PDB file of C-alpha atoms in Angstrom:
ATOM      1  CA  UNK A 100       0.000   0.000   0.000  1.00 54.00           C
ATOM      2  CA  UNK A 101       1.514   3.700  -0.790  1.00 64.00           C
ATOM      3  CA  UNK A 102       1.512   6.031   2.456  1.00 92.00           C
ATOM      4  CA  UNK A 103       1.984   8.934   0.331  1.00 97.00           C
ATOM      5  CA  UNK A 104      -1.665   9.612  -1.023  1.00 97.00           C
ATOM      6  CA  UNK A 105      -2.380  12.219  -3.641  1.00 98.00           C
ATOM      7  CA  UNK A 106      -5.715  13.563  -5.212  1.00 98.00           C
ATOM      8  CA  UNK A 107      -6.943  13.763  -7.858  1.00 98.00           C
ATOM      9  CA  UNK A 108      -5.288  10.844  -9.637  1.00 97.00           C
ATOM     10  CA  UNK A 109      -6.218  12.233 -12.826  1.00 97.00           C
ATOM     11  CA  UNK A 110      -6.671  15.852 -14.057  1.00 97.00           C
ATOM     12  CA  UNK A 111      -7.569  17.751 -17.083  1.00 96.00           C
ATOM     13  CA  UNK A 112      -7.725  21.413 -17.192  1.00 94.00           C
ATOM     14  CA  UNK A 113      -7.740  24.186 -19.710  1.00 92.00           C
ATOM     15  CA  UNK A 114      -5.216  26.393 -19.821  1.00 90.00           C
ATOM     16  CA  UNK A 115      -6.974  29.662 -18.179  1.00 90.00           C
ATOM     17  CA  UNK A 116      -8.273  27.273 -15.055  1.00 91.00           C
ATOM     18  CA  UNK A 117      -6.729  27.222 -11.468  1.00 95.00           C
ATOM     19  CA  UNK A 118      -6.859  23.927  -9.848  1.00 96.00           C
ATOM     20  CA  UNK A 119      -4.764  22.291  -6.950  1.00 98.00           C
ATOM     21  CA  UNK A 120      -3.173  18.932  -6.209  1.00 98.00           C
ATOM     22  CA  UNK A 121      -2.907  17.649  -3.002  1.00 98.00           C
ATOM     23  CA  UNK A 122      -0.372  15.057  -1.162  1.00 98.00           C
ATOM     24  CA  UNK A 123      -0.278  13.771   2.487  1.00 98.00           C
ATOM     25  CA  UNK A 124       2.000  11.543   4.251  1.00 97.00           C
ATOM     26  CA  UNK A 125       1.187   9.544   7.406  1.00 91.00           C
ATOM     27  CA  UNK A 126       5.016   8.360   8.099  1.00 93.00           C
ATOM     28  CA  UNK A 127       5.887  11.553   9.992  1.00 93.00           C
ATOM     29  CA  UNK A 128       8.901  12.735   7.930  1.00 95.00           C
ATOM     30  CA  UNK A 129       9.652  15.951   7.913  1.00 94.00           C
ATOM     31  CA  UNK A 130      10.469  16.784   3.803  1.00 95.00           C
ATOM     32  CA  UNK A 131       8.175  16.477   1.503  1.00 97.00           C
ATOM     33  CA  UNK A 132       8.706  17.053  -2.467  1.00 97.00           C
ATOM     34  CA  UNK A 133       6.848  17.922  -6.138  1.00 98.00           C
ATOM     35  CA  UNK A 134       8.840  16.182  -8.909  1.00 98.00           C
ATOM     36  CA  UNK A 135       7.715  15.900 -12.406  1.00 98.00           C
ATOM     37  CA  UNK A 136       7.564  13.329 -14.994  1.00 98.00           C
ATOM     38  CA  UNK A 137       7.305  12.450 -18.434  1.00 97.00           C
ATOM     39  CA  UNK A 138       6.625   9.294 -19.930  1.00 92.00           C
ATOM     40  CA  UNK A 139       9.975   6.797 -20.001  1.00 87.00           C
ATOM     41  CA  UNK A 140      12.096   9.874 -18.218  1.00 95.00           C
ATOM     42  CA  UNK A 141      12.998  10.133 -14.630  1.00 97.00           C
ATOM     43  CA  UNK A 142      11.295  12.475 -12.135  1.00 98.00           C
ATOM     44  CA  UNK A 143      12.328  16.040 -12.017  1.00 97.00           C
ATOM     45  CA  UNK A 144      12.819  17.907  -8.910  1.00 97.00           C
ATOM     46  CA  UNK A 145      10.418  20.783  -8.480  1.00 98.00           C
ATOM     47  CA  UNK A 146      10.313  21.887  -5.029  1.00 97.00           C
ATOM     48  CA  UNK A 147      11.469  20.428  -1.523  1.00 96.00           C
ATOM     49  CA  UNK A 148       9.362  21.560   1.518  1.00 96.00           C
ATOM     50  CA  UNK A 149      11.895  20.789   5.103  1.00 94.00           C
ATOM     51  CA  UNK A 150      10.364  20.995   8.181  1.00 93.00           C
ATOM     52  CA  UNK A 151       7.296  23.214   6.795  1.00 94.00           C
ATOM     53  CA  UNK A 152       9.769  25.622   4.752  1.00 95.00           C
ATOM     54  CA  UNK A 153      10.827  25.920   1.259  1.00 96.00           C
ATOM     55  CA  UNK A 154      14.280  24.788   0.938  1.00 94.00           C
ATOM     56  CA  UNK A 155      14.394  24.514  -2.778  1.00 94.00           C
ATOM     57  CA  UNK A 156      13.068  25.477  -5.950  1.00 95.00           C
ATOM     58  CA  UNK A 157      14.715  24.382  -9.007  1.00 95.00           C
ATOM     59  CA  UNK A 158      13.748  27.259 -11.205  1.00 94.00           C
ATOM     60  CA  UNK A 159      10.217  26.628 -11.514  1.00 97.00           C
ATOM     61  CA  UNK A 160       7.385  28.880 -13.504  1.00 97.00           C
ATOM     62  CA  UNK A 161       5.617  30.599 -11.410  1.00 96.00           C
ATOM     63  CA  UNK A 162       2.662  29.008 -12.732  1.00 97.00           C
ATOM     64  CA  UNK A 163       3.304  26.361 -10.219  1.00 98.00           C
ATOM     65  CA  UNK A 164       2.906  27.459  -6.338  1.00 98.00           C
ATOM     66  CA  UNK A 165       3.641  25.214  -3.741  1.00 98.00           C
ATOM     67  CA  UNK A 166       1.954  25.463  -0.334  1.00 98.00           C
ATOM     68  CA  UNK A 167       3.198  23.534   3.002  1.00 97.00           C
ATOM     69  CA  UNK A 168       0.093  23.690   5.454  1.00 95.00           C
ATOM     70  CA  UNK A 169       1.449  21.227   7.993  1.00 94.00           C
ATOM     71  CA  UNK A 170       4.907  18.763   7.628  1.00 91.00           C
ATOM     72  CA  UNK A 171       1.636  15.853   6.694  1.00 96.00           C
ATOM     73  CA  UNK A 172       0.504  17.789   3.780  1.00 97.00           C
ATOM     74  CA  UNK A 173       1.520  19.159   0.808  1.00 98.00           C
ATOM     75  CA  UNK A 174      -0.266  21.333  -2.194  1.00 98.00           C
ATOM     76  CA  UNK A 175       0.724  22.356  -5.735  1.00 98.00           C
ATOM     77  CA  UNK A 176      -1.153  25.173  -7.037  1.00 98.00           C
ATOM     78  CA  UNK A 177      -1.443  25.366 -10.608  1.00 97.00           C
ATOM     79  CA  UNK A 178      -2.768  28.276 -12.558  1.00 95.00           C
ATOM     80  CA  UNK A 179      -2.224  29.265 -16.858  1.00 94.00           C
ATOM     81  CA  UNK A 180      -0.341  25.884 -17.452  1.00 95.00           C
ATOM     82  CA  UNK A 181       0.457  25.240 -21.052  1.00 95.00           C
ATOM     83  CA  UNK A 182       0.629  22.135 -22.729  1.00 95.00           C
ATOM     84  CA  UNK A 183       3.984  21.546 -21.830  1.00 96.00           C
ATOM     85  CA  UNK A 184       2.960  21.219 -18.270  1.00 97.00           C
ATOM     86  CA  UNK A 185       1.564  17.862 -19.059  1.00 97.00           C
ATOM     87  CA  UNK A 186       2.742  15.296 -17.084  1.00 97.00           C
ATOM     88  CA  UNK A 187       3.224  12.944 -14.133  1.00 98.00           C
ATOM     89  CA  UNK A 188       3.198  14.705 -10.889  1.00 98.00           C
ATOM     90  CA  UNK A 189       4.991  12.720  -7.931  1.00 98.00           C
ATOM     91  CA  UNK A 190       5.109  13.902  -4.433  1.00 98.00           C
ATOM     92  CA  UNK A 191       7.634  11.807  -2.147  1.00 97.00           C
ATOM     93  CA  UNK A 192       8.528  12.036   1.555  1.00 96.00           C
ATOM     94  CA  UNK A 193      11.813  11.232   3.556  1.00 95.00           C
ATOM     95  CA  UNK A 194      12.560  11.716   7.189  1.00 93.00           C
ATOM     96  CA  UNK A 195      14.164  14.758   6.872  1.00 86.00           C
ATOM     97  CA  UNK A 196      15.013  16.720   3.866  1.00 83.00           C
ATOM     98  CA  UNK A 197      18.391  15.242   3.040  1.00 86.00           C
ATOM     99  CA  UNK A 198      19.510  13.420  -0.299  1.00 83.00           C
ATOM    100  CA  UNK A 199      20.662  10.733   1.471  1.00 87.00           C
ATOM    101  CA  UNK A 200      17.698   9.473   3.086  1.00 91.00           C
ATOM    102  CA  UNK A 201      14.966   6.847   1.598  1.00 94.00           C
ATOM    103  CA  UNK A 202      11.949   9.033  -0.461  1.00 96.00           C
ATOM    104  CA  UNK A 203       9.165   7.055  -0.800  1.00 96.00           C
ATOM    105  CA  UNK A 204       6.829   8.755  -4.010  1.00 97.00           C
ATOM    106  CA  UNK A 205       2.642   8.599  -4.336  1.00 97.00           C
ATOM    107  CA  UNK A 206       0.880   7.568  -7.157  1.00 96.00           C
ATOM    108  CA  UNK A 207       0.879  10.642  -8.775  1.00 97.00           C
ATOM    109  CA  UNK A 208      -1.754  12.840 -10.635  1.00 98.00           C
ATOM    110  CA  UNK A 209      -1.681  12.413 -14.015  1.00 97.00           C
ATOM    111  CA  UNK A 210      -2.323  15.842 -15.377  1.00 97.00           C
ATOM    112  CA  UNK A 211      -3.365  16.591 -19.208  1.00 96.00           C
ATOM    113  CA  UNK A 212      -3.466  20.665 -20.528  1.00 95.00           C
ATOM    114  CA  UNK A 213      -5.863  21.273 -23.010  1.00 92.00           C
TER     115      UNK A 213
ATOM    116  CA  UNK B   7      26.690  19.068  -9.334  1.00 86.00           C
ATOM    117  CA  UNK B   8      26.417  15.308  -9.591  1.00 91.00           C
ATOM    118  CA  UNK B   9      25.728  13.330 -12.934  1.00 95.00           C
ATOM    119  CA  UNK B  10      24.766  10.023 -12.674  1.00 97.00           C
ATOM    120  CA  UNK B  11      24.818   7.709 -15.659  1.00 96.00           C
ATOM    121  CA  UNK B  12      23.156   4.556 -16.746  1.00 94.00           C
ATOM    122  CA  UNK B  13      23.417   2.097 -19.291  1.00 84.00           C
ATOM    123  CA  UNK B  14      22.561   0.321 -21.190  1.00 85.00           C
ATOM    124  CA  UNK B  15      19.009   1.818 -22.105  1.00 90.00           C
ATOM    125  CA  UNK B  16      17.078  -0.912 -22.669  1.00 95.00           C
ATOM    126  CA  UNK B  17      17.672  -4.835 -21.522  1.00 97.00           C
ATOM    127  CA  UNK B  18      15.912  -7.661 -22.476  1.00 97.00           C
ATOM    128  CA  UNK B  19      16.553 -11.307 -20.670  1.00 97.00           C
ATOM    129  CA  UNK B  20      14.861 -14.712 -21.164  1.00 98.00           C
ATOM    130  CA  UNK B  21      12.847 -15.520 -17.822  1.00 98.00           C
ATOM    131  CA  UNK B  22      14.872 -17.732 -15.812  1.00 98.00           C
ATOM    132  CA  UNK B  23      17.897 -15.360 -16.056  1.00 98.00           C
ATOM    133  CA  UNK B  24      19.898 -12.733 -14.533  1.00 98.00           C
ATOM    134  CA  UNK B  25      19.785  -9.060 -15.658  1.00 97.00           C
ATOM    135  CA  UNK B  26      22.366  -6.943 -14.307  1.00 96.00           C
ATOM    136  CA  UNK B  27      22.288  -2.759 -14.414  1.00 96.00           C
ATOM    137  CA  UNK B  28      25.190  -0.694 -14.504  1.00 96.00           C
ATOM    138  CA  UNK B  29      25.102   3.287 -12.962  1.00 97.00           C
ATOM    139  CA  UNK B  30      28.322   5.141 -12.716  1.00 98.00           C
ATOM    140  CA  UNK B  31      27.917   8.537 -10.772  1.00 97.00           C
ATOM    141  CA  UNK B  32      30.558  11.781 -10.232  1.00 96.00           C
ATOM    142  CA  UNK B  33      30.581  13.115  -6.893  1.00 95.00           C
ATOM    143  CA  UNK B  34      32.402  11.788  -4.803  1.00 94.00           C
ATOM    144  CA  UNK B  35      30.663  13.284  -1.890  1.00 93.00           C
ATOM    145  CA  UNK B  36      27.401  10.852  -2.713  1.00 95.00           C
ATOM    146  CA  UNK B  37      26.752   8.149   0.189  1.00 94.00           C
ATOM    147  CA  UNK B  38      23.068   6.768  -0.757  1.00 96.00           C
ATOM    148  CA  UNK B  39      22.650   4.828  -4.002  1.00 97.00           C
ATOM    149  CA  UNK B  40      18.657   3.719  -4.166  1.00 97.00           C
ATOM    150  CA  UNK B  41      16.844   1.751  -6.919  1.00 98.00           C
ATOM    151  CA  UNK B  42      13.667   2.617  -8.170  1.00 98.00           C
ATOM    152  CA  UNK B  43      11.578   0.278 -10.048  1.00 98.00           C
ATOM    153  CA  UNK B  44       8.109   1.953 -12.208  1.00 97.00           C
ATOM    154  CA  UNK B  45       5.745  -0.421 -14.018  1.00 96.00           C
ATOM    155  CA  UNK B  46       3.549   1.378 -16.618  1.00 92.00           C
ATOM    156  CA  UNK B  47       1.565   3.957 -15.086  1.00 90.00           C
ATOM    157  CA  UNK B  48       2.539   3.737 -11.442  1.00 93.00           C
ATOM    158  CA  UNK B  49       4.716   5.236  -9.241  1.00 96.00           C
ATOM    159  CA  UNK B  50       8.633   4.393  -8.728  1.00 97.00           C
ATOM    160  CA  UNK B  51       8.693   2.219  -6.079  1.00 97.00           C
ATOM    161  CA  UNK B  52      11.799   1.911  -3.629  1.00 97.00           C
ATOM    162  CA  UNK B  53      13.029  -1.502  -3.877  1.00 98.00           C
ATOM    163  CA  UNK B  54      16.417  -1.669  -2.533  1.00 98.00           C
ATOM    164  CA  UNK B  55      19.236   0.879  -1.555  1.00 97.00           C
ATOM    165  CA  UNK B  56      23.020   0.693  -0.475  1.00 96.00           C
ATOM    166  CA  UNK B  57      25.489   3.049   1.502  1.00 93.00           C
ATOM    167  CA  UNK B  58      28.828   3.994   0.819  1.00 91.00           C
ATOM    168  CA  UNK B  59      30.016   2.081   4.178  1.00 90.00           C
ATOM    169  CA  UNK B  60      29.099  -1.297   2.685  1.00 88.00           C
ATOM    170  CA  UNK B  61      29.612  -3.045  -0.839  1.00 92.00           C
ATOM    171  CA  UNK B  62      27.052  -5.243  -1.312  1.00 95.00           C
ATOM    172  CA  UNK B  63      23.329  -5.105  -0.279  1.00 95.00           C
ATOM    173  CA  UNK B  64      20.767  -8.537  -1.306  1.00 97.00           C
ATOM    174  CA  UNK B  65      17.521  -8.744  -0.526  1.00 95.00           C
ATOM    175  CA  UNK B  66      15.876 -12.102  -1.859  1.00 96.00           C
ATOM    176  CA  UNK B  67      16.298 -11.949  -5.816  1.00 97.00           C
ATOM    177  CA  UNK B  68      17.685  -8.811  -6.099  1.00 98.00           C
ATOM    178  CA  UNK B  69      21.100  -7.052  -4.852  1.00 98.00           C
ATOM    179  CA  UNK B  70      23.096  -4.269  -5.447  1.00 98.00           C
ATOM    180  CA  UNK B  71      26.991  -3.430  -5.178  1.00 97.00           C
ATOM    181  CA  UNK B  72      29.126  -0.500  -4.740  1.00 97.00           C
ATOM    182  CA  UNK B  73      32.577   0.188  -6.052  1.00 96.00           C
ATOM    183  CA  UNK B  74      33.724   3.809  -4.831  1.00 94.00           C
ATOM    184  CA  UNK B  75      36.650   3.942  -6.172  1.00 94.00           C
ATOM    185  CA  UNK B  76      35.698   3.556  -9.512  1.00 95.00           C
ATOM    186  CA  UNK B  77      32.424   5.367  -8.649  1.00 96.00           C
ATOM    187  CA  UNK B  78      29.980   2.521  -9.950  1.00 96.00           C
ATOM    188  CA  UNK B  79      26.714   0.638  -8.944  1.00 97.00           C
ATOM    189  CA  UNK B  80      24.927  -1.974 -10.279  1.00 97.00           C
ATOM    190  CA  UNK B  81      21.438  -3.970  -9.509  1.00 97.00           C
ATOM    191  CA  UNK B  82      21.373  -7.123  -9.747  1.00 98.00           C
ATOM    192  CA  UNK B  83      18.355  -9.514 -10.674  1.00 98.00           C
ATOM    193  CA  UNK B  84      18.790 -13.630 -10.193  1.00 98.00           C
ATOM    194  CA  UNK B  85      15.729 -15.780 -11.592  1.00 98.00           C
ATOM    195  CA  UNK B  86      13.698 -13.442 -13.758  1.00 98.00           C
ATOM    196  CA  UNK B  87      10.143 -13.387 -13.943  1.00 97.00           C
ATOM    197  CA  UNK B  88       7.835 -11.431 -16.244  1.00 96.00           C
ATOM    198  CA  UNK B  89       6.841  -9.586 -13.339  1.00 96.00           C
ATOM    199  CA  UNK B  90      10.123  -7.714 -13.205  1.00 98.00           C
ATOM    200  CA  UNK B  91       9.401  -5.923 -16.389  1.00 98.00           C
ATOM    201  CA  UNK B  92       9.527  -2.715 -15.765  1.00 97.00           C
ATOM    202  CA  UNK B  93      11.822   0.875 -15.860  1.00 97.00           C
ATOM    203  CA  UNK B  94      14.929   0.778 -13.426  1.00 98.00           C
ATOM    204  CA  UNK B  95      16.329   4.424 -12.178  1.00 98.00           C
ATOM    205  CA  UNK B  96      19.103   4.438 -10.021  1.00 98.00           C
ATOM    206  CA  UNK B  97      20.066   7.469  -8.247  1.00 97.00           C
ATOM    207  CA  UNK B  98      22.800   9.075  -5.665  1.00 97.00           C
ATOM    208  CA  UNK B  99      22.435  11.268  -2.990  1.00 94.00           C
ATOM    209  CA  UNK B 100      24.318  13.097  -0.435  1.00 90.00           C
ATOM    210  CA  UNK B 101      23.650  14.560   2.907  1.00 84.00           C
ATOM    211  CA  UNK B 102      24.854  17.868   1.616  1.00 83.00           C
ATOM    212  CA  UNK B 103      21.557  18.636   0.365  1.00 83.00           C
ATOM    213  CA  UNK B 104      17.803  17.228  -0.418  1.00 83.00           C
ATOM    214  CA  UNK B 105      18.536  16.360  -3.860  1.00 90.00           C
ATOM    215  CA  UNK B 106      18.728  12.760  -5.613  1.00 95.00           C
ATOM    216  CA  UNK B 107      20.276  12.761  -8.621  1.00 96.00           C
ATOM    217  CA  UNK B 108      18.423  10.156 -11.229  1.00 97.00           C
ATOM    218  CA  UNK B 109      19.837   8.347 -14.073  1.00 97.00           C
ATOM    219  CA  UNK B 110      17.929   8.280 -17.228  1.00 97.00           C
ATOM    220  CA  UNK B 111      16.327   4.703 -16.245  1.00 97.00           C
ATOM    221  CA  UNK B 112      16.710   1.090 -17.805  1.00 97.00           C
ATOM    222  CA  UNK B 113      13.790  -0.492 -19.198  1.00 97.00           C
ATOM    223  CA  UNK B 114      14.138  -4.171 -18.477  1.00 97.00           C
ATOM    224  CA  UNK B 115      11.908  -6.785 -20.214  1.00 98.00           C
ATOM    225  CA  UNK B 116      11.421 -10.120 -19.436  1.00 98.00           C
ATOM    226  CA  UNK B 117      10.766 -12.394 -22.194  1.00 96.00           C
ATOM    227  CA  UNK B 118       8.635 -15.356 -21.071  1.00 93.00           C
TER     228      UNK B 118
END
C-alpha cells in the first residue's frame, strides 16, 4: 500500500483554469517534495518543503505554487499551465530533507493541458 | 553538481535469467545509491538501496553493489520473472543537500 496519497489521480484542465493537487503523508517525515515526470524519463525535482519551509526550488514557472500547510501535507497550485505542463506529478517524503535518506513517491496525478 | 549515468538503455533477458544494471555517478561526496523500479503507469517504487560504508546489499532476488573507487553501482536480478518488467532508475544522494540525482532509467523486459 503507498503512504503517500495524492488527489486527484487524474486531471484535465484548460489552460486559463486554477486547480490544486494535493499530497499527504502519514510516516511523519519531515520533507516532503513535487517532482515531475514524463513518460519513459525520470522524475524532475520541483520543489522540496523541510520541516514546513521551502528549501528549494529548481527554477520553476511561477505558474506552479507550492503550499506547506502542515509537515503531513503538501499542495501544488497550478494556474495558466500550457501544454507543456503535461505530465506525471509525484510527491515523495523522507525523514528529513536530506539526499541521502529513503523518499518514498505517491501515485501521482496524471495531469493533461488542453 | 552530480551526474549520474546509466546504461545500457534498454535490456531484455529470457525468464529464468539474470539481468544486471550498470550506474556510474561523479561526486564523490554521494553516500546513498537507491533503486527505483516503475511499471507502466505507477509510481517508482523503492526496492532496494546501499550506503557507501558497505559493498554489497541482497535482498531475496535482487542485490546491489558498490565500487567507490571507480564510482559505480549496479542492480542485480537472479531468476527473472515477467513480473520484473519494468523501468529501473538508479540514483545518488548526499547529505549535503535534499537532492537525488536520477539516471535516465533502464527499461528491463522479461521475455517469457
Amino acid at each position: 500500500d503507498t503512504e503517500v496519497t495524492q488527489t486527484p489521480k487524474h486531471l484535465v484542465m484548460g489552460m486559463t483554469n486554477k486547480k490544486s493537487l494535493k499530497c499527504e503523508q502519514h510516516m511523519g517525515h519531515r520533507a516532503m517534495y513535487w517532482y515531475k515526470q514524463k513518460a519513459k524519463k525520470p522524475p524532475e525535482l520541483m520543489f522540496v518543503y523541510s520541516y514546513e519551509k521551502l528549501s528549494i526550488n529548481e527554477s520553476v514557472p511561477s505558474r506552479f505554487s507550492p503550499e506547506c500547510p502542515n509537515s503531513s501535507l503538501l499542495n501544488l497550485h497550478l494556474h495558466a499551465l500550457q501544454p507543456e505542463d503535461s505530465a506525471l506529478y509525484l510527491c515523495a517524503s523522507s525523514q528529513m530533507g536530506l539526499g541521502n535518506q529513503p523518499q518514498h513517491f505517491g501515485d501521482g496525478t496524471r495531469l493533461s493541458i488542453l | 553538481g552530480e551526474n549520474v549515468e546509466q546504461h545500457p538503455s534498454t535490456l531484455s533477458v529470457q525468464e529464468g535469467d539474470s539481468a544486471v544494471i550498470k550506474c556510474t555517478y561523479s561526486d564523490s561526496a554521494s553516500n546513498y545509491f537507491p533503486w527505483y523500479k516503475q511499471e507502466l503507469g505507477k509510481r517508482p517504487q523503492l526496492i532496494i538501496d546501499i550506503r557507501s560504508n558497505v559493498g554489497e546489499k541482497k535482498d531475496q532476488r535482487i542485490a546491489v553493489t558498490l565500487n567507490k573507487t571507480a564510482k559505480h553501482f549496479s542492480l542485480h536480478i537472479t531468476e527473472t520473472q515477467p513480473e520484473d518488467s519494468a523501468v529501473y532508475f538508479c540514483a545518488a544522494g548526499t547529505g549535503a543537500n535534499s537532492k537525488l540525482t536520477f539516471g535516465k532509467g533502464i527499461t528491463l523486459s522479461v521475455r517469457p
